[in-house]
Short mmCIF file of C-alpha atoms in Angstrom, two decimals:
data_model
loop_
_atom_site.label_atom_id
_atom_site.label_comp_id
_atom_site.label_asym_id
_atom_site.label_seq_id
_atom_site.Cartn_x
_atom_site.Cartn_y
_atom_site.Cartn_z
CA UNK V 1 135.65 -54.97 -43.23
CA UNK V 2 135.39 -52.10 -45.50
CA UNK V 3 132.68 -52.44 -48.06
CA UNK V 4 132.99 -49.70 -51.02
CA UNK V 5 128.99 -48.88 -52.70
CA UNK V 6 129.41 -47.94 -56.09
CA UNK V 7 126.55 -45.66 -57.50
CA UNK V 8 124.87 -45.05 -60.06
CA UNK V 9 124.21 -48.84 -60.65
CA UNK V 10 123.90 -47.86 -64.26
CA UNK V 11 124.49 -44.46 -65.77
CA UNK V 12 122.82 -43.61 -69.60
CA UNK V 13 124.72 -40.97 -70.77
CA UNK V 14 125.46 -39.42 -74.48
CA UNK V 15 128.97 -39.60 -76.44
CA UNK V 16 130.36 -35.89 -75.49
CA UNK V 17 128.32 -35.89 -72.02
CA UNK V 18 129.91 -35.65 -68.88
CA UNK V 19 130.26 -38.81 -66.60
CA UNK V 20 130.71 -38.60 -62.97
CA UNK V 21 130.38 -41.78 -61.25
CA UNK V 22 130.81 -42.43 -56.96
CA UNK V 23 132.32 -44.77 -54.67
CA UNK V 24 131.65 -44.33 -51.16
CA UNK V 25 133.77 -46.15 -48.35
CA UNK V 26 131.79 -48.16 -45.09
CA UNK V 27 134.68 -45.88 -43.22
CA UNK V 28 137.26 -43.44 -44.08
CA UNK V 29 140.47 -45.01 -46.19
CA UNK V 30 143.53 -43.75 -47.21
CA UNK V 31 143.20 -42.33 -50.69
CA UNK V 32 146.98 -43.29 -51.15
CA UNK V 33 144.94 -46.76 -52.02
CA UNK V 34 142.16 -45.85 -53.83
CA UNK V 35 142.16 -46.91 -57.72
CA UNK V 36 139.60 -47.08 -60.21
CA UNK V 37 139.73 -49.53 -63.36
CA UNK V 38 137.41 -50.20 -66.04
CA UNK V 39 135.97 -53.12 -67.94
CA UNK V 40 134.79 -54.01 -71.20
CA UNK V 41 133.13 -57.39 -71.77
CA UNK V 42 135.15 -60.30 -72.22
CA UNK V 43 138.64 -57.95 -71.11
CA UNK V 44 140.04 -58.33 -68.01
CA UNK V 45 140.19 -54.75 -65.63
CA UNK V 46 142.42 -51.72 -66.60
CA UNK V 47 143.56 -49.83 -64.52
CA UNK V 48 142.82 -45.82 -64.80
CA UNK V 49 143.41 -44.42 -61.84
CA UNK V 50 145.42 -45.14 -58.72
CA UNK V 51 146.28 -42.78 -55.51
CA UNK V 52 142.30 -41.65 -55.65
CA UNK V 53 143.83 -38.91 -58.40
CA UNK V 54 146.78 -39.88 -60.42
CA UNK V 55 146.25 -41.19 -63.88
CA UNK V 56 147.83 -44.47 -65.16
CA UNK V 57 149.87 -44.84 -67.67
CA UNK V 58 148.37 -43.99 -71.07
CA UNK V 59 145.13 -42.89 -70.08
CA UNK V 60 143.56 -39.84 -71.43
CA UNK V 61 143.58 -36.63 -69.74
CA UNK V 62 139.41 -37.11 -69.94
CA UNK V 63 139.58 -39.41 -67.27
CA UNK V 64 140.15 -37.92 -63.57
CA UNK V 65 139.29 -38.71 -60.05
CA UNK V 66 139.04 -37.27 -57.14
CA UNK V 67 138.29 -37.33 -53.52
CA UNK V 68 139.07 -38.47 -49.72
CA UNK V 69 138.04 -40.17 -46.25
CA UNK V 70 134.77 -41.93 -47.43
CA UNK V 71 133.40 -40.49 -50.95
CA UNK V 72 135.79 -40.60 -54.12
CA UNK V 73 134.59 -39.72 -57.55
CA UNK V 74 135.51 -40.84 -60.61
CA UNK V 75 134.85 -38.23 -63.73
CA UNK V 76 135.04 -38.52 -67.54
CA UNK V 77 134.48 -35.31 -69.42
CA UNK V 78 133.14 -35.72 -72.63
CA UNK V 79 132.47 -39.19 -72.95
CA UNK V 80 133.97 -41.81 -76.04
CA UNK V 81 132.32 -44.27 -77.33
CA UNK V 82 135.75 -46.66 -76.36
CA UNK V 83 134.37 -45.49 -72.76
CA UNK V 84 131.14 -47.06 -72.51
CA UNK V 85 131.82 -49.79 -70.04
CA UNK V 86 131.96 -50.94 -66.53
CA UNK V 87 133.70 -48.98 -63.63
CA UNK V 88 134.61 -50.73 -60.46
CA UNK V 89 136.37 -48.73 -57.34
CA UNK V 90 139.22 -50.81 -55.20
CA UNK V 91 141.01 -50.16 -52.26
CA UNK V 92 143.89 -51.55 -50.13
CA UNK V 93 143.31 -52.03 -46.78
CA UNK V 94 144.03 -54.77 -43.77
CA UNK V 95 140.98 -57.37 -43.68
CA UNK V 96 140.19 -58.47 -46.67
CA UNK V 97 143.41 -56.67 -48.37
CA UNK V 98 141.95 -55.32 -51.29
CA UNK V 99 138.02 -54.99 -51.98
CA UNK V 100 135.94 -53.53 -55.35
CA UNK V 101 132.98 -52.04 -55.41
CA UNK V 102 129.98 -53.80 -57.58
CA UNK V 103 130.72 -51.62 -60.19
CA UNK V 104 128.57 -48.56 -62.82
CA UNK V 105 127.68 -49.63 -65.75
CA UNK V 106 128.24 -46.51 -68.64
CA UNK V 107 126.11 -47.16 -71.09
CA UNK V 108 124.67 -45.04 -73.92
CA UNK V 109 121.69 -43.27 -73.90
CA UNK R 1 156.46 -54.64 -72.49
CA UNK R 2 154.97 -57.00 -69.49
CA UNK R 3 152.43 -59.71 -70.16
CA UNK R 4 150.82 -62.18 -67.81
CA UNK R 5 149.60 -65.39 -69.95
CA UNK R 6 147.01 -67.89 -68.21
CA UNK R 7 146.64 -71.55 -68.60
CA UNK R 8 144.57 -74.13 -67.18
CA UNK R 9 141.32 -76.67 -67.50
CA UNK R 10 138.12 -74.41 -67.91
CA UNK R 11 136.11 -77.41 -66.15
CA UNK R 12 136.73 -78.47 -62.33
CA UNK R 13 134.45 -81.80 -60.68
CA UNK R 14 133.06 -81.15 -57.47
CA UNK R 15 135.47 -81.44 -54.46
CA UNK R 16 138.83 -81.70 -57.14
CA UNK R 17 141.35 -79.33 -56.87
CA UNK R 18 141.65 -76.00 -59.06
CA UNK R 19 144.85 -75.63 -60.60
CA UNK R 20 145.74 -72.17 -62.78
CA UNK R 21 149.32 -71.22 -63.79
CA UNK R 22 150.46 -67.64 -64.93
CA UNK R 23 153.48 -67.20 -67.25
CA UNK R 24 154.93 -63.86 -66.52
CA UNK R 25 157.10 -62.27 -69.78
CA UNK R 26 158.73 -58.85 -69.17
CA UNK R 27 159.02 -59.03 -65.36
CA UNK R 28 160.25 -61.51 -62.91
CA UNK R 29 158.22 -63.47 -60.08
CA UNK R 30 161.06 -62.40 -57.58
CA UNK R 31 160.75 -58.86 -58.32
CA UNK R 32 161.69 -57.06 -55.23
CA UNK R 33 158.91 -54.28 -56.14
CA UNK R 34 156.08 -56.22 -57.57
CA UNK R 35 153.60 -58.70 -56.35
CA UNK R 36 151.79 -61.39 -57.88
CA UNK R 37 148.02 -62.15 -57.87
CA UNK R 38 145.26 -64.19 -58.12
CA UNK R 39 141.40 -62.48 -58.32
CA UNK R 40 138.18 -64.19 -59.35
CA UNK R 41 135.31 -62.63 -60.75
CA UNK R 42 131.72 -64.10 -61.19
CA UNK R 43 128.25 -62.84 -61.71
CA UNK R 44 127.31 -63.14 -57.48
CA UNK R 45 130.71 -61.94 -55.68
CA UNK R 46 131.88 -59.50 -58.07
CA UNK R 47 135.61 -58.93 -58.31
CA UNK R 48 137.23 -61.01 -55.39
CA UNK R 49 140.79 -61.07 -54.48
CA UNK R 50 142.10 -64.27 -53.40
CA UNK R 51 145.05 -63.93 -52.65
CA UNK R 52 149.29 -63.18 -53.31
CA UNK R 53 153.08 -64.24 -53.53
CA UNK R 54 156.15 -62.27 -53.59
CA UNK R 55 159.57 -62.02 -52.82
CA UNK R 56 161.23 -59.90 -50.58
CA UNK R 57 164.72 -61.22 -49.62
CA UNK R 58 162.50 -64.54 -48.85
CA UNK R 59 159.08 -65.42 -50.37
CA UNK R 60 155.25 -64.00 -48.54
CA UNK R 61 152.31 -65.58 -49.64
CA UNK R 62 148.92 -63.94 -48.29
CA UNK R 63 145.52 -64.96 -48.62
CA UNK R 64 141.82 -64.03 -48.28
CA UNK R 65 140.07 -65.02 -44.87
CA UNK R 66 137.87 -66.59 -47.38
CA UNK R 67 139.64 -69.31 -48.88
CA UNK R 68 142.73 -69.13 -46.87
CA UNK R 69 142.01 -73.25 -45.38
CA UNK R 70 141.82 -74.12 -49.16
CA UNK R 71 144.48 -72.05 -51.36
CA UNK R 72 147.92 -72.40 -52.32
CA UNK R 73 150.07 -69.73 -54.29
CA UNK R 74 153.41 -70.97 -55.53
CA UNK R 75 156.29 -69.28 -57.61
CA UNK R 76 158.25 -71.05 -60.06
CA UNK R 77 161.60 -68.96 -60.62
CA UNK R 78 162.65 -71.36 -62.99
CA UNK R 79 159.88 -71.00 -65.46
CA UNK R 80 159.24 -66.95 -63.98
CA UNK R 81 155.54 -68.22 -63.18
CA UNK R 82 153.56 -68.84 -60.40
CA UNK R 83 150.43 -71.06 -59.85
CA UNK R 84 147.20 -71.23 -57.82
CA UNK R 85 145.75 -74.51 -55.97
CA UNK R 86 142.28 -74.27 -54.65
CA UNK R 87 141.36 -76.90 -53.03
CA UNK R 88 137.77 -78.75 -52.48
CA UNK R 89 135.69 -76.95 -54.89
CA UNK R 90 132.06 -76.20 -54.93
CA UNK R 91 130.03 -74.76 -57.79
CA UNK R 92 130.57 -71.38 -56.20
CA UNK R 93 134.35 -71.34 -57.08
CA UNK R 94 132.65 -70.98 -60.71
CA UNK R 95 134.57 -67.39 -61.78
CA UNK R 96 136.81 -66.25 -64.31
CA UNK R 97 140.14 -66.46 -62.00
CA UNK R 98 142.90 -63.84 -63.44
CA UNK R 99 146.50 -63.42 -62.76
CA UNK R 100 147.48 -59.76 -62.03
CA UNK R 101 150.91 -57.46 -61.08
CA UNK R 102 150.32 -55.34 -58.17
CA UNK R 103 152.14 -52.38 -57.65
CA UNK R 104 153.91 -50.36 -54.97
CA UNK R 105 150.68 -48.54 -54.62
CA UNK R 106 148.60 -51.68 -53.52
CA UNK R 107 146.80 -51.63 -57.37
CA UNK R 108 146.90 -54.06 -60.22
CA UNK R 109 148.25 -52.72 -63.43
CA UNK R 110 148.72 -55.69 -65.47
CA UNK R 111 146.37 -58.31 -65.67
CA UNK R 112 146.09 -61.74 -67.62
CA UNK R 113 143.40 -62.62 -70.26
CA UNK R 114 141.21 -64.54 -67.36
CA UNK R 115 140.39 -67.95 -67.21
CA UNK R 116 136.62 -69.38 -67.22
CA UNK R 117 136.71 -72.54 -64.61
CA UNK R 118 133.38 -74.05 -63.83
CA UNK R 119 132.56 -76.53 -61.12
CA UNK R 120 130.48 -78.92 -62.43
CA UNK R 121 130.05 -82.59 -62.21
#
């Protein structure tokens, strides 16, 4: 079973700062089936990212992500106050299918 | 413009079954691209898929080693829904359960408004 460790737990960052946030993989997975999504309280997930790079529809150029095998990173480059929320990692795979991290809390500073 | 719309009790007895429905407006439950859903959420397991339906010249249901014994996932074509049964619950089945779409690229991209159920005698 492939268990994905989100970290920072909890990240205290600035509107306008830089965000940079990690999931790292138990073993290396395809990034074909890597996504990130984020969630505000009370809202279901969105989904931002999908394909470990490749932006969903309608979200802001801010938000990119990045990596392969094991470590992925998910960045936000100047920070919104809209973006202050949770951040879990998910991946596709064969035993349990699909798994999320624990998630990073973005809160402000 | 797709929407996913939840219904079901928000309070479950000990050992009853768990029954959620998800309407489905702007897509179809026998898509031949899209699959359909179930993940639970709570404080101690995080986000937790449970498991899926879809069609595919016949109908595929999958589900998580975890509840596999106790879960059922059915379409409705008629009423372009589909429904979860969990069976035999115990206070841990407490989550907020939501309906989602996945996608050709093994995400979820549209997700219903989630569903409180607690277990509780």
């Amino acid at each position: 079973e492939i268990v994905l460790t989100q970290s920072p737990g909890t990240l205290s960052l600035s509107p306008g700062e830089r965000a940079t946030l990690s999931c790292r993989a138990s073993q290396s997975v395809s990034s074909s089936y890597l996504a990130w999504y984020q969630q505000k309280p009370g809202q279901a997930p969105r989904l931002l990212i999908y394909g470990a790079s490749s932006r969903a529809t309608g979200i802001p150029d801010r938000f990119s992500g990045s990596g392969s095998g094991t470590d992925f990173t998910l960045t936000i480059s100047r920070l919104e106050p809209e973006d202050f929320a949770v951040y879990y990692c998910q991946h596709y795979g064969t035993s349990p299918k699909w798994t999320f991290g624990q998630g990073t809390k973005v809160e402000i500073k | 413009q797709i929407q996913l719309q939840q219904s079901g009790p928000g309070l479950v007895k000990p050992s009853q079954t768990l029954s959620l429905t998800c309407a489905i407006s702007g897509d179809s439950v026998s898509s031949n691209s899209a699959t359909w859903h179930w993940i639970r959420q709570s404080p101690s397991r995080g986000l937790e898929w449970l498991g899926r339906t879809y069609y595919r010249s016949k109908w595929y249901n999958d589900y998580a080693v975890s509840v596999k014994s106790r879960m059922t996932i059915n379409p409705d074509t008629s009423k372009n829904q589909f429904s979860l049964q969990l069976n035999s619950v115990t206070p841990e089945d407490t989550a907020v359960y939501y309906c989602t779409r996945g996608t050709v690229y093994a995400n979820f991209d549209y997700w219903g408004q989630g569903a409180l159920v607690t277990v509780s005698s």
